[in-house]
Amino acid sequence: MLAAAQRLRRSADFAAAIRGGRRAGRETLVVHLLVDEPAFASTARAGFVVSKAVGNSVVRNRVQRRLRHLVRPLLDDLPAGATVVVRALPPAAAATYETLATDLTGALASARRPRRPR
């Protein structure tokens, strides 16, 4: 379980990260990362979106538990005030724990990389 200070709860927080953050996708998930430095934030926060397209409630909860367990240690590496939204895609239902871990770390690293000039 994530600590209360590390969880996203309000839909406005989810929307801000999805609309204003950097997006990086992999086969099983999409990561939205918003690096913002509000004065009140002492830690990075994470939220999860696992829709019915992923599977029934048992499958969705299993995917969300796995993602939550994988994100917990990664939040320490992010700057305070960062917001991460992890959106599971339908292939996440059949993915192994190792596949989810690889996709999550790869997508998060990709979202943290600075943008290339155009």
Short mmCIF file of C-alpha atoms in Angstrom, two decimals:
data_model
loop_
_atom_site.label_atom_id
_atom_site.label_comp_id
_atom_site.label_asym_id
_atom_site.label_seq_id
_atom_site.Cartn_x
_atom_site.Cartn_y
_atom_site.Cartn_z
CA MET A 1 0.00 0.00 0.00
CA LEU A 2 1.17 3.50 -0.72
CA ALA A 3 1.27 6.02 2.09
CA ALA A 4 -1.60 8.50 2.12
CA ALA A 5 0.75 11.34 1.11
CA GLN A 6 1.85 9.34 -1.95
CA ARG A 7 -1.62 8.61 -3.36
CA LEU A 8 -3.59 10.62 -5.89
CA ARG A 9 -7.23 10.87 -4.92
CA ARG A 10 -8.80 13.83 -6.69
CA SER A 11 -9.83 13.64 -10.32
CA ALA A 12 -8.33 17.11 -10.85
CA ASP A 13 -4.90 15.73 -9.92
CA PHE A 14 -5.30 12.87 -12.40
CA ALA A 15 -6.45 15.28 -15.11
CA ALA A 16 -3.55 17.67 -14.50
CA ALA A 17 -0.99 14.88 -14.83
CA ILE A 18 -2.61 13.43 -17.94
CA ARG A 19 -3.09 16.77 -19.71
CA GLY A 20 0.06 18.57 -18.64
CA GLY A 21 2.57 15.79 -18.07
CA ARG A 22 4.96 13.88 -20.29
CA ARG A 23 3.59 10.63 -21.68
CA ALA A 24 5.48 7.44 -22.41
CA GLY A 25 3.87 4.20 -23.45
CA ARG A 26 4.85 0.57 -23.56
CA GLU A 27 3.00 -2.60 -24.52
CA THR A 28 1.19 -3.05 -21.21
CA LEU A 29 0.91 0.46 -19.79
CA VAL A 30 1.17 4.21 -20.30
CA VAL A 31 2.88 6.53 -17.82
CA HIS A 32 1.99 10.22 -17.45
CA LEU A 33 4.58 12.19 -15.47
CA LEU A 34 4.08 15.77 -14.33
CA VAL A 35 7.06 17.29 -12.56
CA ASP A 36 5.73 20.26 -10.67
CA GLU A 37 7.08 21.81 -7.49
CA PRO A 38 4.15 22.95 -5.36
CA ALA A 39 5.08 24.30 -1.93
CA PHE A 40 2.95 21.78 -0.02
CA ALA A 41 4.28 18.58 -1.60
CA SER A 42 6.90 16.68 0.35
CA THR A 43 6.95 13.59 -1.82
CA ALA A 44 6.07 12.30 -5.26
CA ARG A 45 2.54 10.97 -5.71
CA ALA A 46 1.09 8.20 -7.86
CA GLY A 47 -2.31 7.20 -9.16
CA PHE A 48 -3.54 4.27 -11.22
CA VAL A 49 -6.14 3.90 -13.95
CA VAL A 50 -7.22 0.33 -14.69
CA SER A 51 -10.36 0.31 -16.84
CA LYS A 52 -12.84 -2.46 -17.51
CA ALA A 53 -11.09 -3.09 -20.82
CA VAL A 54 -8.31 -4.77 -18.81
CA GLY A 55 -10.64 -7.44 -17.43
CA ASN A 56 -13.11 -8.23 -14.69
CA SER A 57 -12.73 -6.87 -11.16
CA VAL A 58 -10.45 -9.70 -10.02
CA VAL A 59 -8.04 -9.09 -12.91
CA ARG A 60 -8.18 -5.30 -12.55
CA ASN A 61 -7.40 -5.48 -8.82
CA ARG A 62 -4.50 -7.89 -9.42
CA VAL A 63 -3.01 -5.58 -12.05
CA GLN A 64 -3.45 -2.56 -9.79
CA ARG A 65 -1.82 -4.32 -6.81
CA ARG A 66 1.15 -5.32 -8.95
CA LEU A 67 1.57 -1.81 -10.32
CA ARG A 68 1.26 -0.25 -6.87
CA HIS A 69 3.95 -2.59 -5.55
CA LEU A 70 6.24 -1.73 -8.48
CA VAL A 71 5.72 2.04 -8.21
CA ARG A 72 6.39 2.33 -4.48
CA PRO A 73 10.23 2.18 -4.65
CA LEU A 74 10.33 4.30 -7.82
CA LEU A 75 8.65 7.26 -6.11
CA ASP A 76 11.74 7.85 -3.98
CA ASP A 77 13.76 8.61 -7.12
CA LEU A 78 11.33 11.27 -8.34
CA PRO A 79 11.53 14.90 -7.22
CA ALA A 80 9.12 16.15 -4.56
CA GLY A 81 5.90 17.33 -6.13
CA ALA A 82 6.06 14.95 -9.09
CA THR A 83 2.79 13.31 -10.08
CA VAL A 84 2.71 9.92 -11.83
CA VAL A 85 -0.38 8.37 -13.37
CA VAL A 86 -0.01 4.78 -14.57
CA ARG A 87 -2.71 3.67 -17.01
CA ALA A 88 -2.90 -0.08 -17.57
CA LEU A 89 -3.67 -1.33 -21.07
CA PRO A 90 -5.56 -4.59 -21.83
CA PRO A 91 -2.35 -6.64 -22.38
CA ALA A 92 -1.45 -5.95 -18.72
CA ALA A 93 -4.02 -8.57 -17.68
CA ALA A 94 -1.93 -11.41 -19.10
CA ALA A 95 1.47 -9.87 -18.47
CA THR A 96 3.87 -11.34 -15.96
CA TYR A 97 5.17 -9.37 -13.00
CA GLU A 98 8.58 -9.06 -14.69
CA THR A 99 7.02 -7.72 -17.89
CA LEU A 100 5.10 -5.10 -15.94
CA ALA A 101 8.27 -4.13 -14.06
CA THR A 102 10.27 -3.77 -17.29
CA ASP A 103 7.55 -1.75 -19.00
CA LEU A 104 7.04 0.51 -15.98
CA THR A 105 10.73 1.33 -15.46
CA GLY A 106 11.23 1.86 -19.20
CA ALA A 107 8.22 4.12 -19.56
CA LEU A 108 9.10 6.13 -16.47
CA ALA A 109 12.70 6.58 -17.64
CA SER A 110 11.43 7.66 -21.03
CA ALA A 111 9.03 10.19 -19.50
CA ARG A 112 11.81 11.64 -17.33
CA ARG A 113 14.13 12.20 -20.29
CA PRO A 114 14.27 15.80 -21.48
CA ARG A 115 12.49 16.65 -24.68
CA ARG A 116 14.48 16.92 -27.85
CA PRO A 117 14.50 20.31 -29.56
CA ARG A 118 12.52 20.39 -32.78
#
